[in-house]
Coordinates of C-alpha atoms in Angstrom, one line a residue:
X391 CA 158.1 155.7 216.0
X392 CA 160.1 157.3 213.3
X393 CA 160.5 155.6 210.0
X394 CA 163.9 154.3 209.3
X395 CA 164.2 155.9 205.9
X396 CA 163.2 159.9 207.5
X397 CA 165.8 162.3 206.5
X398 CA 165.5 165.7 208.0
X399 CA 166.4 168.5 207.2
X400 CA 166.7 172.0 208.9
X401 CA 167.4 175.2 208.0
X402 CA 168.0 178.3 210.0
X403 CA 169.0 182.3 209.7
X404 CA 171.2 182.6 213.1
X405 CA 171.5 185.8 212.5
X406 CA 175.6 186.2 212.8
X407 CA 175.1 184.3 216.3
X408 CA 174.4 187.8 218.3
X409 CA 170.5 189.4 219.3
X410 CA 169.6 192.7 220.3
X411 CA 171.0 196.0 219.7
X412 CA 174.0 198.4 221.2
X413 CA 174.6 198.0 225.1
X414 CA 171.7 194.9 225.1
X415 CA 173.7 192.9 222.2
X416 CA 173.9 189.4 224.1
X417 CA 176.2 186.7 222.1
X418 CA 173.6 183.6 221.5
X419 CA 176.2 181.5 219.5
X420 CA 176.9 179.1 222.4
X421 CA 173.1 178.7 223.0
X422 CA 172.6 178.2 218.6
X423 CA 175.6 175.2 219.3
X424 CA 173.0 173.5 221.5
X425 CA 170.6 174.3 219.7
X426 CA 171.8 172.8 216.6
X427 CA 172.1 169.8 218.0
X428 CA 168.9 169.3 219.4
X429 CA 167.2 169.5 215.5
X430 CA 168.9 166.2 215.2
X431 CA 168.9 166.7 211.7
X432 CA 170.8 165.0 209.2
X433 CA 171.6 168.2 207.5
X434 CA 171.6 171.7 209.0
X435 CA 171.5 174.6 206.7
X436 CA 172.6 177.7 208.0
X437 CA 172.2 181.4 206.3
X438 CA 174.3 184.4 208.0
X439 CA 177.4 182.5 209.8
X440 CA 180.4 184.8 210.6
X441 CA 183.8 183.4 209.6
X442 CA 185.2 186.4 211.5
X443 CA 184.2 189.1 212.8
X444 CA 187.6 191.5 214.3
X445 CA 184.9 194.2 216.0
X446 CA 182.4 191.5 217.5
X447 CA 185.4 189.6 219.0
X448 CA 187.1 192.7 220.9
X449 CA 183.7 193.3 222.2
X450 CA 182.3 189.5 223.5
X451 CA 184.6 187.9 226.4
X452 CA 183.4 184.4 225.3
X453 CA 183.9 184.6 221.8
X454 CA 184.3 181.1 220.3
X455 CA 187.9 180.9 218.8
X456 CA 186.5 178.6 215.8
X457 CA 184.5 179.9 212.9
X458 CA 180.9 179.7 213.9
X459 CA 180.1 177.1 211.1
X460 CA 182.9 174.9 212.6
X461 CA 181.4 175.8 216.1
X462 CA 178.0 174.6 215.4
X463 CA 178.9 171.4 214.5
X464 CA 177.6 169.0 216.4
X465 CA 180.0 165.7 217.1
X466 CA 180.6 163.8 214.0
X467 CA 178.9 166.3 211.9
X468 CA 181.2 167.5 208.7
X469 CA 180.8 171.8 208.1
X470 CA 181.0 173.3 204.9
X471 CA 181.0 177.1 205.1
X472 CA 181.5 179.2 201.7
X473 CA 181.2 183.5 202.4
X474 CA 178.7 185.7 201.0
X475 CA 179.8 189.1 202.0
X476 CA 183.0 190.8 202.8
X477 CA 182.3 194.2 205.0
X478 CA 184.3 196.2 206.9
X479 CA 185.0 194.1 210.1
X480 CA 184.6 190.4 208.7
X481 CA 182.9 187.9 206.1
X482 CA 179.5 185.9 206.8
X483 CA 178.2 183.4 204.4
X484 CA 176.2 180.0 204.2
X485 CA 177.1 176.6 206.0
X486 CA 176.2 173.1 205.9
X487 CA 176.3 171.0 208.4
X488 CA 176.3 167.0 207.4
X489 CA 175.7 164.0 209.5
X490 CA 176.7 162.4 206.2
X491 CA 180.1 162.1 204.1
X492 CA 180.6 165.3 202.7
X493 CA 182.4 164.0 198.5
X494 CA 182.5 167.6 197.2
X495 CA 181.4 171.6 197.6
X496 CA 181.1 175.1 195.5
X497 CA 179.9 178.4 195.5
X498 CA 178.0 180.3 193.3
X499 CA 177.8 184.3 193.6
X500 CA 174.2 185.1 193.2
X501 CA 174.1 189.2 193.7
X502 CA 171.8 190.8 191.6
X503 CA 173.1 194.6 192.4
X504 CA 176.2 195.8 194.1
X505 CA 174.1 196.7 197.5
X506 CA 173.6 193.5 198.8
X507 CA 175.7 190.1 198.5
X508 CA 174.2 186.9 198.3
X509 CA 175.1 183.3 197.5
X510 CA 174.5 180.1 197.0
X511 CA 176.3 177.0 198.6
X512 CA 176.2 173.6 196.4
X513 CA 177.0 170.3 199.0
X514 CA 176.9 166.5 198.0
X515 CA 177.0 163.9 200.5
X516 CA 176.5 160.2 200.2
X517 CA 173.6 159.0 202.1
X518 CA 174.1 155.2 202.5
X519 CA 176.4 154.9 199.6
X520 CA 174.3 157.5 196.9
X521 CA 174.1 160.9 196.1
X522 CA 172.2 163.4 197.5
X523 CA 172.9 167.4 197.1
X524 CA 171.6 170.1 198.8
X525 CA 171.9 174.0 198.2
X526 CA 171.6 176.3 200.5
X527 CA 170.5 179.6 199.8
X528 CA 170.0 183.1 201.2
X529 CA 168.2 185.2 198.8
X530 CA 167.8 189.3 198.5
X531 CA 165.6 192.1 199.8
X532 CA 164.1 193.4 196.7
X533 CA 161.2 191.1 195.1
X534 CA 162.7 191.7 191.4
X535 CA 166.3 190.4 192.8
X536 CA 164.7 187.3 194.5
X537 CA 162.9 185.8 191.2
X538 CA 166.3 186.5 189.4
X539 CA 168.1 185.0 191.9
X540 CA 165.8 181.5 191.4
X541 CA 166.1 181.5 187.9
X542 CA 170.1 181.6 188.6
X543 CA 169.2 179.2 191.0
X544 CA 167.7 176.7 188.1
X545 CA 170.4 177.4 185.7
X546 CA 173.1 176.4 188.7
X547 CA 170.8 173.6 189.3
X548 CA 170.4 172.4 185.4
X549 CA 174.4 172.8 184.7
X550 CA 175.7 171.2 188.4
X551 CA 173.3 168.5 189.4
X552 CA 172.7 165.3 188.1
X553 CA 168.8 164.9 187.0
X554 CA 168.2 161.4 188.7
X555 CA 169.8 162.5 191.8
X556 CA 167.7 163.6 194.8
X557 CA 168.1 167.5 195.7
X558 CA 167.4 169.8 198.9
X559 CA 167.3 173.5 198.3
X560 CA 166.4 174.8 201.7
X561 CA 167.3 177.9 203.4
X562 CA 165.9 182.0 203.7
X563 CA 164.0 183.3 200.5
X564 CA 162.8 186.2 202.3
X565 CA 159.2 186.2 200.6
X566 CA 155.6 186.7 202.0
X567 CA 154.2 185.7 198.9
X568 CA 153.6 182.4 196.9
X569 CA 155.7 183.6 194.3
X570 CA 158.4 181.6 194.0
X571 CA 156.5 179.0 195.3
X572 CA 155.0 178.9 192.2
X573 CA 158.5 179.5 190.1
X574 CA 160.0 176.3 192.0
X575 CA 156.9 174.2 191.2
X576 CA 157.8 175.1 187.6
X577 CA 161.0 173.4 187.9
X578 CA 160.3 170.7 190.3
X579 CA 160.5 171.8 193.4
X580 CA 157.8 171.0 196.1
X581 CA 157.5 171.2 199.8
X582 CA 155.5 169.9 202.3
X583 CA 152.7 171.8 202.9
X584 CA 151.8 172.6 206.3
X585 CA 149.6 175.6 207.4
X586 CA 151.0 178.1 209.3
X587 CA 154.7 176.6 209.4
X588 CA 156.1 180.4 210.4
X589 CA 159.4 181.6 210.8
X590 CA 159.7 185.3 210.8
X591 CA 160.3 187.0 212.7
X592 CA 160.7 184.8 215.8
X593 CA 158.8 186.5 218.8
X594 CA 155.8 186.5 216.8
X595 CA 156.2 184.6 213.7
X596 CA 153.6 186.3 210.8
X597 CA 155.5 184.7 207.9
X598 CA 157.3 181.6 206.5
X599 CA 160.5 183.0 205.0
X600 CA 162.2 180.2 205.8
X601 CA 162.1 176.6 203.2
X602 CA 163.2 173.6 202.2
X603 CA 162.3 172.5 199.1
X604 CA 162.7 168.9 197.2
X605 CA 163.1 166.9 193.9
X606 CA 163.5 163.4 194.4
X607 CA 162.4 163.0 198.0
X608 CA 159.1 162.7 199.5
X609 CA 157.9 165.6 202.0
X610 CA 156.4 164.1 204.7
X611 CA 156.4 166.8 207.8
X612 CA 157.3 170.1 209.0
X613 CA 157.8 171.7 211.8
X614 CA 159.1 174.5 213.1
X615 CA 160.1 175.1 217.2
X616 CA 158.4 177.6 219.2
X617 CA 158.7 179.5 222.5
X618 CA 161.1 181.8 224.7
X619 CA 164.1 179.8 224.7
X620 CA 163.7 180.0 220.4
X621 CA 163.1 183.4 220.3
X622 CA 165.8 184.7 222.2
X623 CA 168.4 182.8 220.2
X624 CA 167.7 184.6 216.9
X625 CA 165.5 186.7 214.4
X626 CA 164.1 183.4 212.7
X627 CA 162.6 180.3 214.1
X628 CA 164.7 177.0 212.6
X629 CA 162.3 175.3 210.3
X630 CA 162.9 171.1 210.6
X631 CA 161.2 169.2 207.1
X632 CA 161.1 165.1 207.0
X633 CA 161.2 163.3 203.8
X634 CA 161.5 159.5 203.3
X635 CA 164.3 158.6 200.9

């Protein structure tokens, strides 16, 4: 039986809602919307949701009128969706999906060169009547740019949040290694540790790209969906962590 206090928390890279490539492209964003709700978390943080997309649109019959964030969310759920990139057809970004009151949001431009845009997205919700933030985060390509983009991450973190009050940074970090692992330690930030908790890429998952990490919570699971139906859907597996408040 699940504890009372468990929080969960998932993150997932739907991968602008569309899988495959030319003629094969199928839209999966109406799949991802059931999806999402089956996590049955209490927050869902989401890395590379279209706000628009004018080419994607002409081409997909069922395109869903609303932004995807707005889309995804389950009944009752508040979304929070802040853009990333700008490109030629449309804008994609992160989003936050809340089961909670959402009391406030920002965004923080985190690009580290002109090739690639990234950001972060800063939510607090009240979690029976306190504070809790979360950050979601979809970090760069290039090794250098990643540990640049955490420290950013720490200064955003040490200048916006409040030190007593719980925090979820959870999203992709788009790293093999134990790297940053080791940076967010530093600063506070732990996970659960589970062996093997892989995300990337979904048909046969070699790495965890995908995290959520905590101050002020304690991990107690993870888990991260398998099989056909998952893989289909998107490039990453969703990755689902419990904490106890």
């Amino acid at each position: 039986m699940e504890h009372p206090d468990t929080f969960r928390v998932a993150t997932y890279n739907i991968h602008k809602g569309v899988q495959g490539l030319g003629p094969a492209r199928r839209l999966e964003i109406h799949n991802l919307g059931l999806a999402v709700e089956q996590l049955d978390a209490d927050l869902v943080c989401l890395q590379e949701v279209r706000k628009l997309h004018r080419r994607e649109q002409a081409y997909f019959h069922h395109w869903p009128e609303l932004p995807q964030a707005d889309f995804l969310a389950p009944e009752g759920y508040e979304a929070v969706y802040r853009t990333n990139a700008i490109t030629k057809h449309g804008e994609h970004g992160n989003a936050l999906l809340s089961r909670w009151p959402v009391v406030g949001h920002q965004h923080e431009d985190i690009s580290d060169h002109r090739f690639e845009q990234r950001g972060l997205l800063h939510v607090e919700v009240r979690v029976h009547e306190r504070p809790l933030h979360a950050i979601v985060v979809h970090l760069g390509l290039i090794p250098g740019s990643r540990v640049r983009q955490v420290q950013r991450l720490q200064q955003f973190i040490e200048r916006e949040v409040p030190s007593g009050e719980p925090l979820v940074v959870a999203g992709d970090f788009n790293d093999w290694g134990p790297q940053l692992k080791r940076i967010l330690a530093g600063y506070g930030l732990l996970e659960f540790d589970a062996p093997r908790a892989y995300t990337y890429p979904a048909r046969l998952p070699l790495a965890q790209l995908d995290h959520v990490y905590v101050r002020g919570l304690t991990p107690t699971g993870l888990h991260v969906p398998r099989g056909r139906i998952w893989w289909r859907m998107s490039d990453h597996l969703p990755l689902i962590a419990e904490f106890r408040l």
